[in-house]
mmCIF file of C-alpha atoms in Angstrom:
data_model
loop_
_atom_site.group_PDB
_atom_site.id
_atom_site.type_symbol
_atom_site.label_atom_id
_atom_site.label_comp_id
_atom_site.label_asym_id
_atom_site.label_seq_id
_atom_site.Cartn_x
_atom_site.Cartn_y
_atom_site.Cartn_z
ATOM 1 C CA MET A 20 16.856 -73.860 28.854
ATOM 2 C CA ASN A 21 14.032 -73.661 25.912
ATOM 3 C CA ASP A 22 12.210 -70.616 27.978
ATOM 4 C CA ILE A 23 15.561 -68.948 28.096
ATOM 5 C CA ILE A 24 16.407 -68.834 24.288
ATOM 6 C CA LYS A 25 12.467 -67.748 23.916
ATOM 7 C CA ASP A 26 13.335 -65.026 26.588
ATOM 8 C CA VAL A 27 16.430 -63.666 24.727
ATOM 9 C CA ILE A 28 14.669 -64.307 20.884
ATOM 10 C CA VAL A 29 11.742 -62.538 22.364
ATOM 11 C CA ASN A 30 14.027 -59.687 23.934
ATOM 12 C CA CYS A 31 15.714 -59.437 20.562
ATOM 13 C CA LEU A 32 12.736 -58.870 18.797
ATOM 14 C CA GLU A 33 11.337 -56.462 21.458
ATOM 15 C CA ASN A 34 14.933 -54.613 20.460
ATOM 16 C CA LEU A 35 15.024 -55.093 17.039
ATOM 17 C CA MET A 36 11.018 -53.112 16.715
ATOM 18 C CA ILE A 37 11.488 -50.789 19.196
ATOM 19 C CA ASN A 38 14.925 -49.535 16.839
ATOM 20 C CA ARG A 39 13.060 -49.769 13.779
ATOM 21 C CA ILE A 40 10.505 -47.096 15.829
ATOM 22 C CA ILE A 41 13.346 -45.546 16.735
ATOM 23 C CA GLU A 42 14.947 -45.153 13.445
ATOM 24 C CA LYS A 43 11.073 -44.062 11.938
ATOM 25 C CA ASP A 44 10.807 -41.736 14.113
ATOM 26 C CA LYS A 45 14.229 -40.411 13.773
ATOM 27 C CA LYS A 46 13.911 -40.270 10.092
ATOM 28 C CA GLN A 47 10.377 -38.795 10.046
ATOM 29 C CA LEU A 48 11.692 -35.764 12.393
ATOM 30 C CA GLU A 49 14.630 -35.009 10.009
ATOM 31 C CA VAL A 50 12.614 -35.272 7.169
ATOM 32 C CA ARG A 51 10.011 -32.149 9.274
ATOM 33 C CA MET A 52 13.683 -30.482 10.303
ATOM 34 C CA GLN A 53 14.490 -30.533 6.342
ATOM 35 C CA GLU A 54 11.085 -29.134 5.630
ATOM 36 C CA LYS A 55 11.400 -26.995 8.466
ATOM 37 C CA GLN A 56 14.485 -25.419 7.484
ATOM 38 C CA ILE A 57 13.646 -25.262 3.240
ATOM 39 C CA LYS A 58 10.495 -23.377 4.437
ATOM 40 C CA ASN A 59 13.095 -20.851 6.570
ATOM 41 C CA ASP A 60 15.128 -20.453 3.835
ATOM 42 C CA LYS A 61 12.424 -19.490 1.336
ATOM 43 C CA LEU A 62 10.185 -17.100 4.032
ATOM 44 C CA GLY A 63 13.863 -16.237 5.092
ATOM 45 C CA ASN A 64 14.219 -14.440 1.326
ATOM 46 C CA ILE A 65 11.277 -13.656 1.119
ATOM 47 C CA TYR A 66 10.819 -11.518 3.836
ATOM 48 C CA LYS A 67 13.804 -10.431 3.272
ATOM 49 C CA GLU A 68 12.494 -9.049 -0.646
ATOM 50 C CA LEU A 69 9.524 -7.973 1.098
ATOM 51 C CA ILE A 70 11.386 -5.538 4.096
ATOM 52 C CA ASN A 71 13.166 -3.895 1.613
ATOM 53 C CA ILE A 72 10.354 -3.265 -0.876
ATOM 54 C CA VAL A 73 7.634 -1.554 2.553
ATOM 55 C CA ASN A 74 10.808 0.445 3.623
ATOM 56 C CA GLY A 75 11.096 1.962 0.371
ATOM 57 C CA TYR A 76 7.756 3.687 1.037
ATOM 58 C CA PRO A 77 7.455 7.572 1.803
ATOM 59 C CA ASP A 78 6.510 7.803 5.525
ATOM 60 C CA ARG A 79 4.806 11.035 4.288
ATOM 61 C CA SER A 80 2.354 11.849 1.989
ATOM 62 C CA PRO A 81 2.600 15.452 -0.241
ATOM 63 C CA ASN A 82 -0.953 16.504 2.202
ATOM 64 C CA ASP A 83 1.249 16.153 5.010
ATOM 65 C CA VAL A 84 3.859 18.586 3.287
ATOM 66 C CA LEU A 85 1.382 21.022 2.200
ATOM 67 C CA ARG A 86 -0.364 21.150 5.840
ATOM 68 C CA ASN A 87 0.965 24.102 6.472
ATOM 69 C CA ILE A 88 1.246 25.784 3.104
ATOM 70 C CA GLU A 89 -1.644 28.508 2.943
ATOM 71 C CA PHE A 90 -4.155 27.540 -0.207
ATOM 72 C CA ALA A 91 -2.804 24.680 -0.947
ATOM 73 C CA PRO A 92 -3.661 22.347 -3.611
ATOM 74 C CA SER A 93 -4.973 19.183 -2.182
ATOM 75 C CA TYR A 94 -3.227 15.937 -3.516
ATOM 76 C CA SER A 95 -5.307 12.214 -3.977
ATOM 77 C CA MET A 96 -4.931 9.052 -6.474
ATOM 78 C CA GLU A 97 -1.308 9.579 -7.520
ATOM 79 C CA LYS A 98 -1.555 12.816 -9.224
ATOM 80 C CA PHE A 99 1.588 14.162 -7.737
ATOM 81 C CA GLU A 100 2.759 15.990 -11.241
ATOM 82 C CA SER A 101 -1.058 17.989 -10.591
ATOM 83 C CA VAL A 102 -0.215 19.329 -7.351
ATOM 84 C CA ILE A 103 3.782 20.168 -8.300
ATOM 85 C CA GLU A 104 2.469 22.489 -11.467
ATOM 86 C CA ILE A 105 -0.059 24.047 -8.938
ATOM 87 C CA LEU A 106 2.675 24.869 -7.093
ATOM 88 C CA ASN A 107 4.084 26.360 -9.793
ATOM 89 C CA ILE A 108 1.690 28.583 -10.417
ATOM 90 C CA GLN A 109 1.714 29.856 -7.387
ATOM 91 C CA ILE A 110 5.158 30.565 -7.203
ATOM 92 C CA GLU A 111 4.801 32.615 -10.923
ATOM 93 C CA ASP A 112 2.333 34.735 -9.118
ATOM 94 C CA TYR A 113 4.223 35.200 -6.045
ATOM 95 C CA LYS A 114 6.931 36.652 -8.051
ATOM 96 C CA ARG A 115 4.790 39.267 -9.907
ATOM 97 C CA GLN A 116 3.532 40.291 -7.019
ATOM 98 C CA LEU A 117 7.472 41.375 -5.600
ATOM 99 C CA ASN A 118 7.414 43.833 -8.706
ATOM 100 C CA PHE A 119 4.422 45.464 -7.424
ATOM 101 C CA GLU A 120 4.905 49.094 -6.688
ATOM 102 C CA HIS A 121 4.740 50.332 -3.061
ATOM 103 C CA LEU A 122 4.964 46.685 -1.708
ATOM 104 C CA LYS A 123 5.220 46.903 1.681
ATOM 105 C CA ARG A 124 7.956 45.198 3.437
ATOM 106 C CA GLU A 125 5.911 42.945 5.840
ATOM 107 C CA ARG A 126 3.989 42.082 2.237
ATOM 108 C CA ARG A 127 7.240 41.253 0.725
ATOM 109 C CA TYR A 128 8.625 39.444 3.870
ATOM 110 C CA ASP A 129 5.274 37.223 3.097
ATOM 111 C CA ILE A 130 5.516 36.644 -0.519
ATOM 112 C CA GLU A 131 9.076 35.870 -0.060
ATOM 113 C CA ASN A 132 8.091 33.708 2.258
ATOM 114 C CA GLN A 133 5.463 32.032 0.346
ATOM 115 C CA ILE A 134 7.236 30.998 -1.924
ATOM 116 C CA SER A 135 10.350 29.185 -0.540
ATOM 117 C CA ASN A 136 7.681 26.923 1.474
ATOM 118 C CA ARG A 137 6.795 26.457 -2.078
ATOM 119 C CA GLU A 138 10.206 25.445 -3.713
ATOM 120 C CA TYR A 139 11.020 23.755 -0.906
ATOM 121 C CA ALA A 140 7.004 21.617 -1.110
ATOM 122 C CA ILE A 141 8.323 20.371 -4.814
ATOM 123 C CA LYS A 142 11.456 19.013 -3.590
ATOM 124 C CA LYS A 143 9.519 16.999 -1.126
ATOM 125 C CA ILE A 144 6.403 16.411 -3.415
ATOM 126 C CA ASN A 145 9.712 15.055 -5.649
ATOM 127 C CA LYS A 146 11.514 13.207 -3.523
ATOM 128 C CA ILE A 147 8.028 11.559 -2.214
ATOM 129 C CA ARG A 148 6.962 10.630 -5.721
ATOM 130 C CA ASP A 149 10.053 9.063 -7.289
ATOM 131 C CA ASP A 150 10.621 7.008 -3.772
ATOM 132 C CA TYR A 151 6.639 5.844 -4.015
ATOM 133 C CA PHE A 152 6.842 4.969 -7.726
ATOM 134 C CA GLY A 153 10.176 2.723 -7.412
ATOM 135 C CA ALA A 154 8.470 1.280 -4.084
ATOM 136 C CA GLU A 155 5.164 0.418 -6.298
ATOM 137 C CA GLU A 156 7.294 -0.802 -8.999
ATOM 138 C CA LYS A 157 9.433 -3.206 -6.973
ATOM 139 C CA TYR A 158 5.969 -4.759 -5.074
ATOM 140 C CA ARG A 159 4.095 -5.252 -8.945
ATOM 141 C CA LYS A 160 7.330 -7.456 -9.592
ATOM 142 C CA PHE A 161 7.298 -9.434 -5.636
ATOM 143 C CA ASN A 162 3.840 -10.433 -7.202
ATOM 144 C CA LYS A 163 4.046 -11.676 -10.039
ATOM 145 C CA GLU A 164 7.182 -13.616 -9.281
ATOM 146 C CA ASP A 165 7.262 -14.116 -5.289
ATOM 147 C CA LYS A 166 3.347 -13.836 -4.470
ATOM 148 C CA ALA A 167 2.502 -17.484 -5.236
ATOM 149 C CA SER A 168 5.847 -18.717 -2.637
ATOM 150 C CA PHE A 169 4.600 -15.943 0.097
ATOM 151 C CA ASP A 170 0.486 -17.435 0.146
ATOM 152 C CA LEU A 171 1.995 -21.143 -0.236
ATOM 153 C CA TYR A 172 4.650 -20.727 3.376
ATOM 154 C CA ALA A 173 3.933 -17.085 5.079
ATOM 155 C CA GLY A 174 2.124 -16.840 8.203
ATOM 156 C CA GLN A 175 -1.230 -15.752 8.550
ATOM 157 C CA GLU A 176 -0.412 -12.944 10.761
ATOM 158 C CA VAL A 177 2.082 -12.067 8.557
ATOM 159 C CA LYS A 178 -0.864 -12.129 5.391
ATOM 160 C CA ASN A 179 -2.920 -9.892 8.137
ATOM 161 C CA LYS A 180 -0.414 -7.224 8.207
ATOM 162 C CA LEU A 181 0.841 -6.660 4.427
ATOM 163 C CA ARG A 182 -3.295 -6.060 4.174
ATOM 164 C CA GLU A 183 -3.101 -3.564 6.983
ATOM 165 C CA PHE A 184 -0.072 -2.080 5.364
ATOM 166 C CA ASN A 185 -2.229 -1.575 1.410
ATOM 167 C CA VAL A 186 -4.818 -0.363 3.122
ATOM 168 C CA VAL A 187 -2.680 2.514 4.745
ATOM 169 C CA LYS A 188 -1.088 3.211 1.494
ATOM 170 C CA LYS A 189 -3.642 3.198 -0.287
ATOM 171 C CA ASN A 190 -5.072 5.698 2.330
ATOM 172 C CA THR A 191 -2.238 7.225 1.964
ATOM 173 C CA PHE A 192 -1.265 7.885 -1.436
ATOM 174 C CA ILE A 193 -4.462 7.578 -3.352
ATOM 175 C CA SER A 194 -7.489 8.046 -0.938
ATOM 176 C CA GLY A 195 -4.545 11.287 -0.353
ATOM 177 C CA LEU A 196 -4.949 10.864 3.951
ATOM 178 C CA TYR A 197 -2.695 12.315 6.458
ATOM 179 C CA VAL A 198 -0.123 9.896 7.911
ATOM 180 C CA GLY A 199 0.933 12.322 10.781
ATOM 181 C CA GLU A 200 2.960 15.281 11.435
ATOM 182 C CA ASP A 201 5.562 13.093 13.918
ATOM 183 C CA PRO A 202 7.724 10.495 11.608
ATOM 184 C CA ASP A 203 7.508 8.388 15.363
ATOM 185 C CA SER A 204 5.676 5.602 14.649
ATOM 186 C CA LEU A 205 3.287 5.955 17.710
ATOM 187 C CA ASN A 206 2.005 9.023 15.481
ATOM 188 C CA ASN A 207 2.670 7.614 11.646
ATOM 189 C CA SER A 208 0.470 5.402 9.731
ATOM 190 C CA ILE A 209 3.130 4.499 7.658
ATOM 191 C CA ASN A 210 5.497 3.731 9.978
ATOM 192 C CA LYS A 211 3.317 1.854 12.321
ATOM 193 C CA ALA A 212 1.863 -0.444 9.531
ATOM 194 C CA ARG A 213 5.473 -0.605 8.110
ATOM 195 C CA GLU A 214 6.989 -1.812 11.496
ATOM 196 C CA GLN A 215 4.078 -4.202 12.293
ATOM 197 C CA LEU A 216 4.180 -6.027 9.394
ATOM 198 C CA ILE A 217 8.213 -6.027 9.904
ATOM 199 C CA GLU A 218 7.726 -7.845 12.691
ATOM 200 C CA SER A 219 5.185 -9.841 11.965
ATOM 201 C CA MET A 220 7.648 -11.810 9.702
ATOM 202 C CA ARG A 221 10.520 -11.822 12.122
ATOM 203 C CA ASN A 222 7.838 -13.454 14.713
ATOM 204 C CA ASP A 223 7.316 -15.901 12.003
ATOM 205 C CA LEU A 224 10.978 -16.784 11.049
ATOM 206 C CA LYS A 225 11.318 -16.878 15.636
ATOM 207 C CA ILE A 226 14.135 -13.783 15.275
ATOM 208 C CA GLU A 227 14.655 -11.927 17.815
ATOM 209 C CA LYS A 228 14.452 -8.148 17.824
ATOM 210 C CA SER A 229 17.890 -6.832 18.122
#
């Protein structure tokens, strides 16, 4: 009888210990799940803001716009206004040439075409300038308000892709390199870097691409 009682007591103690271990593991799992959810919620908001910012950058540089214009100025170092000023000076010069006497029809057509191309380029460069500086302002705000959380929670691949995007951005709008003629990401350095950055954020959050 005593052995039976002992076995019951031992079984009760073992079950109690097992239940405590299970309960402890359950609580630890719940804590980890909560921490993961907090991280994902935090990262989701950070990534959403960052995606909005990088999507605001132009997929062309002024030099891409000017590629097919004869005697076009060269852009670099965020000097949008200098490029536009030179284009306006060239337009005025071409307009004066239209007043020349005995101007051949072919030459008149060429001059009008040169003027039209430059006026179109100015409109495009103005939009590139506004989009670029608008995105840069948002990115500065992001670095001031959200960079600490980004550094804490973001995955390493996301950090690497953001650095790569910033290099391409600098090459495009500071150094003045071409991004490529085709807006398709395979031939466009800005779009390629942007898509890779967004994809890395999606992977970090385990979000399937739609």
